[in-house]
PDB file of C-alpha atoms in Angstrom:
ATOM      1  CA  GLU I   3      -5.094  12.115 -13.879  1.00  0.00           C
ATOM      2  CA  VAL I   4      -5.064  11.155 -10.225  1.00  0.00           C
ATOM      3  CA  GLN I   5      -2.319  12.932  -8.293  1.00  0.00           C
ATOM      4  CA  LEU I   6      -1.320  12.658  -4.649  1.00  0.00           C
ATOM      5  CA  VAL I   7       1.521  14.906  -3.521  1.00  0.00           C
ATOM      6  CA  GLU I   8       2.919  14.554  -0.014  1.00  0.00           C
ATOM      7  CA  SER I   9       4.852  17.254   1.807  1.00  0.00           C
ATOM      8  CA  GLY I  10       6.012  18.126   5.288  1.00  0.00           C
ATOM      9  CA  GLY I  11       8.681  15.512   5.841  1.00  0.00           C
ATOM     10  CA  GLY I  12      12.123  16.291   7.158  1.00  0.00           C
ATOM     11  CA  LEU I  13      14.568  15.823  10.004  1.00  0.00           C
ATOM     12  CA  VAL I  14      13.172  16.042  13.527  1.00  0.00           C
ATOM     13  CA  GLN I  15      14.591  15.213  16.937  1.00  0.00           C
ATOM     14  CA  PRO I  16      13.179  12.379  19.028  1.00  0.00           C
ATOM     15  CA  GLY I  17      10.128  13.611  20.899  1.00  0.00           C
ATOM     16  CA  GLY I  18       9.406  16.204  18.256  1.00  0.00           C
ATOM     17  CA  SER I  19       6.423  16.718  15.963  1.00  0.00           C
ATOM     18  CA  LEU I  20       5.728  16.957  12.250  1.00  0.00           C
ATOM     19  CA  ARG I  21       2.613  17.459  10.186  1.00  0.00           C
ATOM     20  CA  LEU I  22       2.444  15.725   6.838  1.00  0.00           C
ATOM     21  CA  SER I  23       0.114  16.877   4.089  1.00  0.00           C
ATOM     22  CA  CYS I  24      -1.141  15.113   0.984  1.00  0.00           C
ATOM     23  CA  ALA I  25      -2.651  17.270  -1.751  1.00  0.00           C
ATOM     24  CA  ALA I  26      -5.073  15.367  -3.953  1.00  0.00           C
ATOM     25  CA  SER I  27      -6.238  16.171  -7.465  1.00  0.00           C
ATOM     26  CA  GLY I  28      -7.748  14.495 -10.493  1.00  0.00           C
ATOM     27  CA  PHE I  29     -10.489  12.678  -8.602  1.00  0.00           C
ATOM     28  CA  THR I  30     -13.361  13.382  -6.211  1.00  0.00           C
ATOM     29  CA  PHE I  31     -11.315  13.362  -3.002  1.00  0.00           C
ATOM     30  CA  SER I  32     -14.328  13.594  -0.700  1.00  0.00           C
ATOM     31  CA  THR I  33     -15.684  10.235  -1.852  1.00  0.00           C
ATOM     32  CA  TYR I  34     -12.612   8.142  -1.048  1.00  0.00           C
ATOM     33  CA  TRP I  35     -11.314   6.625   2.171  1.00  0.00           C
ATOM     34  CA  MET I  36      -7.643   7.540   2.478  1.00  0.00           C
ATOM     35  CA  HIS I  37      -4.615   5.927   4.093  1.00  0.00           C
ATOM     36  CA  TRP I  38      -1.094   6.624   5.242  1.00  0.00           C
ATOM     37  CA  VAL I  39       1.445   3.852   4.711  1.00  0.00           C
ATOM     38  CA  ARG I  40       5.123   3.983   5.605  1.00  0.00           C
ATOM     39  CA  GLN I  41       8.233   2.244   4.403  1.00  0.00           C
ATOM     40  CA  VAL I  42      11.698   2.193   5.831  1.00  0.00           C
ATOM     41  CA  PRO I  43      13.956   2.540   2.748  1.00  0.00           C
ATOM     42  CA  GLY I  44      14.815  -0.931   1.498  1.00  0.00           C
ATOM     43  CA  LYS I  45      12.198  -2.586   3.693  1.00  0.00           C
ATOM     44  CA  GLY I  46       8.535  -3.531   3.412  1.00  0.00           C
ATOM     45  CA  LEU I  47       5.266  -1.611   3.516  1.00  0.00           C
ATOM     46  CA  VAL I  48       3.503  -0.894   6.795  1.00  0.00           C
ATOM     47  CA  TRP I  49       0.018   0.548   7.102  1.00  0.00           C
ATOM     48  CA  VAL I  50      -0.211   3.500   9.502  1.00  0.00           C
ATOM     49  CA  SER I  51      -3.700   4.989   9.481  1.00  0.00           C
ATOM     50  CA  ARG I  52      -7.029   5.296   7.661  1.00  0.00           C
ATOM     51  CA  ILE I  53      -9.768   7.899   7.528  1.00  0.00           C
ATOM     52  CA  SER I  54     -13.320   7.747   6.205  1.00  0.00           C
ATOM     53  CA  THR I  55     -14.703  10.022   3.529  1.00  0.00           C
ATOM     54  CA  ASP I  56     -16.078  12.599   5.974  1.00  0.00           C
ATOM     55  CA  GLY I  57     -13.395  12.163   8.620  1.00  0.00           C
ATOM     56  CA  SER I  58     -15.753  10.721  11.200  1.00  0.00           C
ATOM     57  CA  SER I  59     -14.041   7.336  11.351  1.00  0.00           C
ATOM     58  CA  THR I  60     -10.311   6.852  11.865  1.00  0.00           C
ATOM     59  CA  SER I  61      -8.073   3.855  12.563  1.00  0.00           C
ATOM     60  CA  TYR I  62      -4.432   3.529  13.552  1.00  0.00           C
ATOM     61  CA  ALA I  63      -1.711   0.947  13.741  1.00  0.00           C
ATOM     62  CA  ASP I  64      -0.913   0.032  17.343  1.00  0.00           C
ATOM     63  CA  SER I  65       2.610   1.406  16.893  1.00  0.00           C
ATOM     64  CA  VAL I  66       1.332   4.959  16.351  1.00  0.00           C
ATOM     65  CA  LYS I  67      -1.919   4.992  18.315  1.00  0.00           C
ATOM     66  CA  GLY I  68      -2.067   7.926  20.703  1.00  0.00           C
ATOM     67  CA  ARG I  69       0.803   9.723  18.954  1.00  0.00           C
ATOM     68  CA  PHE I  70      -0.425  10.216  15.372  1.00  0.00           C
ATOM     69  CA  THR I  71      -3.665  11.839  14.206  1.00  0.00           C
ATOM     70  CA  ILE I  72      -5.076  11.536  10.724  1.00  0.00           C
ATOM     71  CA  SER I  73      -7.454  14.186   9.391  1.00  0.00           C
ATOM     72  CA  ARG I  74      -8.705  15.625   6.143  1.00  0.00           C
ATOM     73  CA  ASP I  75     -10.073  18.830   4.678  1.00  0.00           C
ATOM     74  CA  ASN I  76     -12.375  17.947   1.813  1.00  0.00           C
ATOM     75  CA  ALA I  77     -12.769  21.601   0.854  1.00  0.00           C
ATOM     76  CA  LYS I  78      -9.016  21.768   0.273  1.00  0.00           C
ATOM     77  CA  ASN I  79      -8.681  18.207  -1.098  1.00  0.00           C
ATOM     78  CA  THR I  80      -5.975  17.567   1.453  1.00  0.00           C
ATOM     79  CA  LEU I  81      -5.132  14.707   3.804  1.00  0.00           C
ATOM     80  CA  TYR I  82      -3.028  15.234   6.924  1.00  0.00           C
ATOM     81  CA  LEU I  83      -1.003  13.229   9.407  1.00  0.00           C
ATOM     82  CA  GLN I  84      -0.063  14.963  12.636  1.00  0.00           C
ATOM     83  CA  MET I  85       2.836  13.074  14.190  1.00  0.00           C
ATOM     84  CA  ASN I  86       3.771  13.770  17.805  1.00  0.00           C
ATOM     85  CA  SER I  87       6.256  12.189  20.230  1.00  0.00           C
ATOM     86  CA  LEU I  88       8.286  10.946  17.309  1.00  0.00           C
ATOM     87  CA  ARG I  89      10.701   8.084  17.808  1.00  0.00           C
ATOM     88  CA  ALA I  90      13.690   6.838  15.835  1.00  0.00           C
ATOM     89  CA  GLU I  91      11.597   3.876  14.671  1.00  0.00           C
ATOM     90  CA  ASP I  92       9.166   6.280  12.960  1.00  0.00           C
ATOM     91  CA  THR I  93      11.896   7.075  10.417  1.00  0.00           C
ATOM     92  CA  ALA I  94      10.471   6.107   7.024  1.00  0.00           C
ATOM     93  CA  ILE I  95       9.016   7.296   3.763  1.00  0.00           C
ATOM     94  CA  TYR I  96       5.375   8.168   4.336  1.00  0.00           C
ATOM     95  CA  TYR I  97       2.925   7.619   1.489  1.00  0.00           C
ATOM     96  CA  CYS I  98      -0.662   8.706   1.213  1.00  0.00           C
ATOM     97  CA  ALA I  99      -2.798   6.259  -0.729  1.00  0.00           C
ATOM     98  CA  ILE I 100      -6.288   5.483  -1.924  1.00  0.00           C
ATOM     99  CA  THR I 101      -7.611   2.042  -0.981  1.00  0.00           C
ATOM    100  CA  THR I 102      -6.847  -0.135  -4.015  1.00  0.00           C
ATOM    101  CA  GLY I 103      -5.725   2.909  -5.926  1.00  0.00           C
ATOM    102  CA  SER I 104      -2.989   5.424  -6.485  1.00  0.00           C
ATOM    103  CA  TRP I 105      -0.182   6.311  -4.117  1.00  0.00           C
ATOM    104  CA  GLY I 106       1.777   9.524  -3.800  1.00  0.00           C
ATOM    105  CA  GLN I 107       5.527   9.736  -4.284  1.00  0.00           C
ATOM    106  CA  GLY I 108       6.100   9.822  -0.551  1.00  0.00           C
ATOM    107  CA  THR I 109       7.829  12.159   1.895  1.00  0.00           C
ATOM    108  CA  LEU I 110      10.807  11.136   4.007  1.00  0.00           C
ATOM    109  CA  VAL I 111      10.628  11.548   7.762  1.00  0.00           C
ATOM    110  CA  THR I 112      13.892  11.168   9.673  1.00  0.00           C
ATOM    111  CA  VAL I 113      13.836  11.102  13.463  1.00  0.00           C
ATOM    112  CA  SER I 114      17.340  11.579  14.806  1.00  0.00           C
ATOM    113  CA  SER I 115      19.306  13.700  17.234  1.00  0.00           C
TER     114      SER I 115
ATOM    115  CA  ASP Z  17      -3.963  -9.106  12.534  1.00  0.00           C
ATOM    116  CA  ILE Z  18      -4.010 -11.009   9.247  1.00  0.00           C
ATOM    117  CA  VAL Z  19      -0.501 -12.148   8.381  1.00  0.00           C
ATOM    118  CA  MET Z  20       0.368 -12.205   4.698  1.00  0.00           C
ATOM    119  CA  THR Z  21       3.177 -14.531   3.669  1.00  0.00           C
ATOM    120  CA  GLN Z  22       4.675 -14.440   0.199  1.00  0.00           C
ATOM    121  CA  SER Z  23       6.812 -17.047  -1.520  1.00  0.00           C
ATOM    122  CA  PRO Z  24       9.443 -17.051  -2.733  1.00  0.00           C
ATOM    123  CA  ASP Z  25      11.310 -14.079  -1.294  1.00  0.00           C
ATOM    124  CA  SER Z  26      13.065 -13.668  -4.621  1.00  0.00           C
ATOM    125  CA  LEU Z  27      13.131 -15.281  -8.022  1.00  0.00           C
ATOM    126  CA  ALA Z  28      15.120 -14.968 -11.197  1.00  0.00           C
ATOM    127  CA  VAL Z  29      13.340 -15.648 -14.460  1.00  0.00           C
ATOM    128  CA  SER Z  30      14.554 -15.541 -18.053  1.00  0.00           C
ATOM    129  CA  LEU Z  31      13.100 -12.902 -20.350  1.00  0.00           C
ATOM    130  CA  GLY Z  32       9.894 -14.177 -21.915  1.00  0.00           C
ATOM    131  CA  GLU Z  33       9.402 -16.863 -19.286  1.00  0.00           C
ATOM    132  CA  ARG Z  34       6.666 -17.101 -16.651  1.00  0.00           C
ATOM    133  CA  ALA Z  35       7.063 -15.725 -13.145  1.00  0.00           C
ATOM    134  CA  THR Z  36       4.776 -16.902 -10.359  1.00  0.00           C
ATOM    135  CA  ILE Z  37       4.463 -15.359  -6.909  1.00  0.00           C
ATOM    136  CA  ASN Z  38       2.377 -16.867  -4.153  1.00  0.00           C
ATOM    137  CA  CYS Z  39       0.660 -15.141  -1.249  1.00  0.00           C
ATOM    138  CA  LYS Z  40      -1.001 -16.830   1.692  1.00  0.00           C
ATOM    139  CA  SER Z  41      -3.149 -15.089   4.288  1.00  0.00           C
ATOM    140  CA  SER Z  42      -3.475 -16.320   7.868  1.00  0.00           C
ATOM    141  CA  GLN Z  43      -7.255 -16.125   7.566  1.00  0.00           C
ATOM    142  CA  SER Z  44      -9.690 -15.876   4.709  1.00  0.00           C
ATOM    143  CA  VAL Z  45     -10.048 -12.516   2.978  1.00  0.00           C
ATOM    144  CA  LEU Z  46     -13.158 -13.634   1.098  1.00  0.00           C
ATOM    145  CA  TYR Z  47     -16.162 -11.554   2.084  1.00  0.00           C
ATOM    146  CA  ASN Z  48     -19.143 -13.869   1.750  1.00  0.00           C
ATOM    147  CA  SER Z  49     -21.781 -11.190   1.292  1.00  0.00           C
ATOM    148  CA  ASN Z  50     -20.335 -10.035  -2.029  1.00  0.00           C
ATOM    149  CA  ASN Z  51     -18.118 -13.035  -2.835  1.00  0.00           C
ATOM    150  CA  GLU Z  52     -15.096 -10.778  -3.278  1.00  0.00           C
ATOM    151  CA  ASN Z  53     -11.563 -11.455  -2.130  1.00  0.00           C
ATOM    152  CA  TYR Z  54     -10.109  -8.327  -0.509  1.00  0.00           C
ATOM    153  CA  LEU Z  55      -6.646  -8.899  -1.924  1.00  0.00           C
ATOM    154  CA  SER Z  56      -4.490  -6.661  -4.086  1.00  0.00           C
ATOM    155  CA  TRP Z  57      -1.061  -6.843  -5.703  1.00  0.00           C
ATOM    156  CA  TYR Z  58       1.429  -3.988  -6.032  1.00  0.00           C
ATOM    157  CA  GLN Z  59       4.621  -3.508  -8.002  1.00  0.00           C
ATOM    158  CA  GLN Z  60       7.400  -1.311  -6.644  1.00  0.00           C
ATOM    159  CA  LYS Z  61      10.437  -0.302  -8.647  1.00  0.00           C
ATOM    160  CA  PRO Z  62      13.497   1.279  -6.988  1.00  0.00           C
ATOM    161  CA  GLY Z  63      12.919   4.871  -5.966  1.00  0.00           C
ATOM    162  CA  GLN Z  64       9.227   4.728  -6.866  1.00  0.00           C
ATOM    163  CA  PRO Z  65       6.020   4.325  -4.872  1.00  0.00           C
ATOM    164  CA  PRO Z  66       4.041   1.108  -5.128  1.00  0.00           C
ATOM    165  CA  ARG Z  67       1.840   0.797  -8.184  1.00  0.00           C
ATOM    166  CA  LEU Z  68      -1.463  -1.060  -8.017  1.00  0.00           C
ATOM    167  CA  LEU Z  69      -1.585  -3.981 -10.442  1.00  0.00           C
ATOM    168  CA  ILE Z  70      -4.488  -6.161  -9.306  1.00  0.00           C
ATOM    169  CA  TYR Z  71      -7.438  -5.737  -6.926  1.00  0.00           C
ATOM    170  CA  TRP Z  72     -10.288  -8.031  -5.886  1.00  0.00           C
ATOM    171  CA  ALA Z  73      -7.615 -10.724  -6.323  1.00  0.00           C
ATOM    172  CA  SER Z  74      -8.014 -10.894 -10.099  1.00  0.00           C
ATOM    173  CA  THR Z  75      -9.148  -7.524 -11.501  1.00  0.00           C
ATOM    174  CA  ARG Z  76      -6.411  -5.818 -13.442  1.00  0.00           C
ATOM    175  CA  GLU Z  77      -6.013  -2.087 -12.835  1.00  0.00           C
ATOM    176  CA  SER Z  78      -6.484   0.140 -15.875  1.00  0.00           C
ATOM    177  CA  GLY Z  79      -3.288   0.428 -17.891  1.00  0.00           C
ATOM    178  CA  VAL Z  80      -1.664  -2.684 -16.466  1.00  0.00           C
ATOM    179  CA  PRO Z  81      -0.371  -5.008 -19.204  1.00  0.00           C
ATOM    180  CA  ASP Z  82      -2.361  -8.191 -19.643  1.00  0.00           C
ATOM    181  CA  ARG Z  83       0.713 -10.328 -18.979  1.00  0.00           C
ATOM    182  CA  PHE Z  84      -0.051  -9.660 -15.297  1.00  0.00           C
ATOM    183  CA  SER Z  85      -2.823 -11.785 -13.834  1.00  0.00           C
ATOM    184  CA  GLY Z  86      -4.081 -12.634 -10.377  1.00  0.00           C
ATOM    185  CA  SER Z  87      -5.873 -15.717  -9.144  1.00  0.00           C
ATOM    186  CA  GLY Z  88      -6.909 -17.500  -5.977  1.00  0.00           C
ATOM    187  CA  SER Z  89      -9.535 -17.272  -3.288  1.00  0.00           C
ATOM    188  CA  GLY Z  90      -9.888 -17.475   0.458  1.00  0.00           C
ATOM    189  CA  THR Z  91      -6.360 -17.719   1.779  1.00  0.00           C
ATOM    190  CA  ASP Z  92      -4.221 -18.639  -1.230  1.00  0.00           C
ATOM    191  CA  PHE Z  93      -3.426 -16.279  -4.071  1.00  0.00           C
ATOM    192  CA  THR Z  94      -1.070 -16.068  -7.026  1.00  0.00           C
ATOM    193  CA  LEU Z  95       0.344 -13.290  -9.178  1.00  0.00           C
ATOM    194  CA  THR Z  96       1.531 -14.479 -12.568  1.00  0.00           C
ATOM    195  CA  ILE Z  97       3.625 -12.609 -15.092  1.00  0.00           C
ATOM    196  CA  SER Z  98       3.092 -14.673 -18.217  1.00  0.00           C
ATOM    197  CA  SER Z  99       6.092 -13.442 -20.185  1.00  0.00           C
ATOM    198  CA  LEU Z 100       8.642 -11.524 -18.145  1.00  0.00           C
ATOM    199  CA  GLN Z 101       9.875  -8.252 -19.632  1.00  0.00           C
ATOM    200  CA  ALA Z 102      12.906  -6.257 -18.545  1.00  0.00           C
ATOM    201  CA  GLU Z 103      10.671  -3.515 -17.149  1.00  0.00           C
ATOM    202  CA  ASP Z 104       9.027  -5.996 -14.781  1.00  0.00           C
ATOM    203  CA  VAL Z 105      12.107  -6.131 -12.552  1.00  0.00           C
ATOM    204  CA  ALA Z 106      10.698  -4.944  -9.238  1.00  0.00           C
ATOM    205  CA  VAL Z 107       9.499  -5.993  -5.816  1.00  0.00           C
ATOM    206  CA  TYR Z 108       5.938  -7.278  -5.696  1.00  0.00           C
ATOM    207  CA  TYR Z 109       3.678  -7.094  -2.650  1.00  0.00           C
ATOM    208  CA  CYS Z 110       0.326  -8.627  -1.859  1.00  0.00           C
ATOM    209  CA  GLN Z 111      -1.988  -6.754   0.497  1.00  0.00           C
ATOM    210  CA  GLN Z 112      -5.235  -7.612   2.234  1.00  0.00           C
ATOM    211  CA  TYR Z 113      -7.853  -4.919   2.715  1.00  0.00           C
ATOM    212  CA  TYR Z 114     -10.416  -7.195   4.321  1.00  0.00           C
ATOM    213  CA  THR Z 115      -9.855  -5.718   7.751  1.00  0.00           C
ATOM    214  CA  ILE Z 116      -7.869  -3.151   9.670  1.00  0.00           C
ATOM    215  CA  PRO Z 117      -4.944  -3.138  10.055  1.00  0.00           C
ATOM    216  CA  LEU Z 118      -4.293  -3.482   6.357  1.00  0.00           C
ATOM    217  CA  THR Z 119      -1.355  -5.833   6.028  1.00  0.00           C
ATOM    218  CA  PHE Z 120       1.197  -6.548   3.337  1.00  0.00           C
ATOM    219  CA  GLY Z 121       3.307  -9.511   2.417  1.00  0.00           C
ATOM    220  CA  GLN Z 122       7.041  -9.149   2.931  1.00  0.00           C
ATOM    221  CA  GLY Z 123       7.649  -8.669  -0.792  1.00  0.00           C
ATOM    222  CA  THR Z 124       9.059 -10.797  -3.594  1.00  0.00           C
ATOM    223  CA  LYS Z 125      11.981  -9.495  -5.622  1.00  0.00           C
ATOM    224  CA  VAL Z 126      11.828 -10.419  -9.302  1.00  0.00           C
ATOM    225  CA  GLU Z 127      15.029 -10.319 -11.325  1.00  0.00           C
ATOM    226  CA  ILE Z 128      16.171 -11.371 -14.777  1.00  0.00           C
ATOM    227  CA  LYS Z 129      18.089 -14.630 -15.024  1.00  0.00           C
TER     228      LYS Z 129
END
């Protein structure tokens, strides 16, 4: 069974940093492009970032470019999102997801003083 | 960016009746080289992550009941629930994965009449 389990969310002050992790199991992680998508509770879905199977190609939404970094460790079957210079508008549930596939349960990031 | 527009924003359907959700993309998501539409549909219930229902515009994900079907090509797509069940109450999103940034429709809330 495919499982994606996010962790690392929490409360952080504006300007602060967080590192999200997504532990993958039940499939060959190293063969899938992976994404981060966020959702303000009660609102719609917004794509954040994408990474290729070997990590050599990454893409970002304009709203996070230069502040967020996506990476992966295929040996550990884990996807990461390093989030720096966080803003109040980054407050959301962050999901890791497979393109046209499963999503994790999400981890809540709250940016507030 | 490709803008995805869903209609209606919400609909109420009687149990056992048909529910139809439309999705229009601002440009074609049909990739001519493989004749595939890079369009998926997701279902999201309260407190849960999105669940993939349909990909390639009309391919049902494994385990998805056959009352869910997708159709359309190019810029106009439809998700149909042929006989609405109580467990289908949710918000439904279309998504294009033709190009980065991946983009989602605003969501359609389906309720029981």
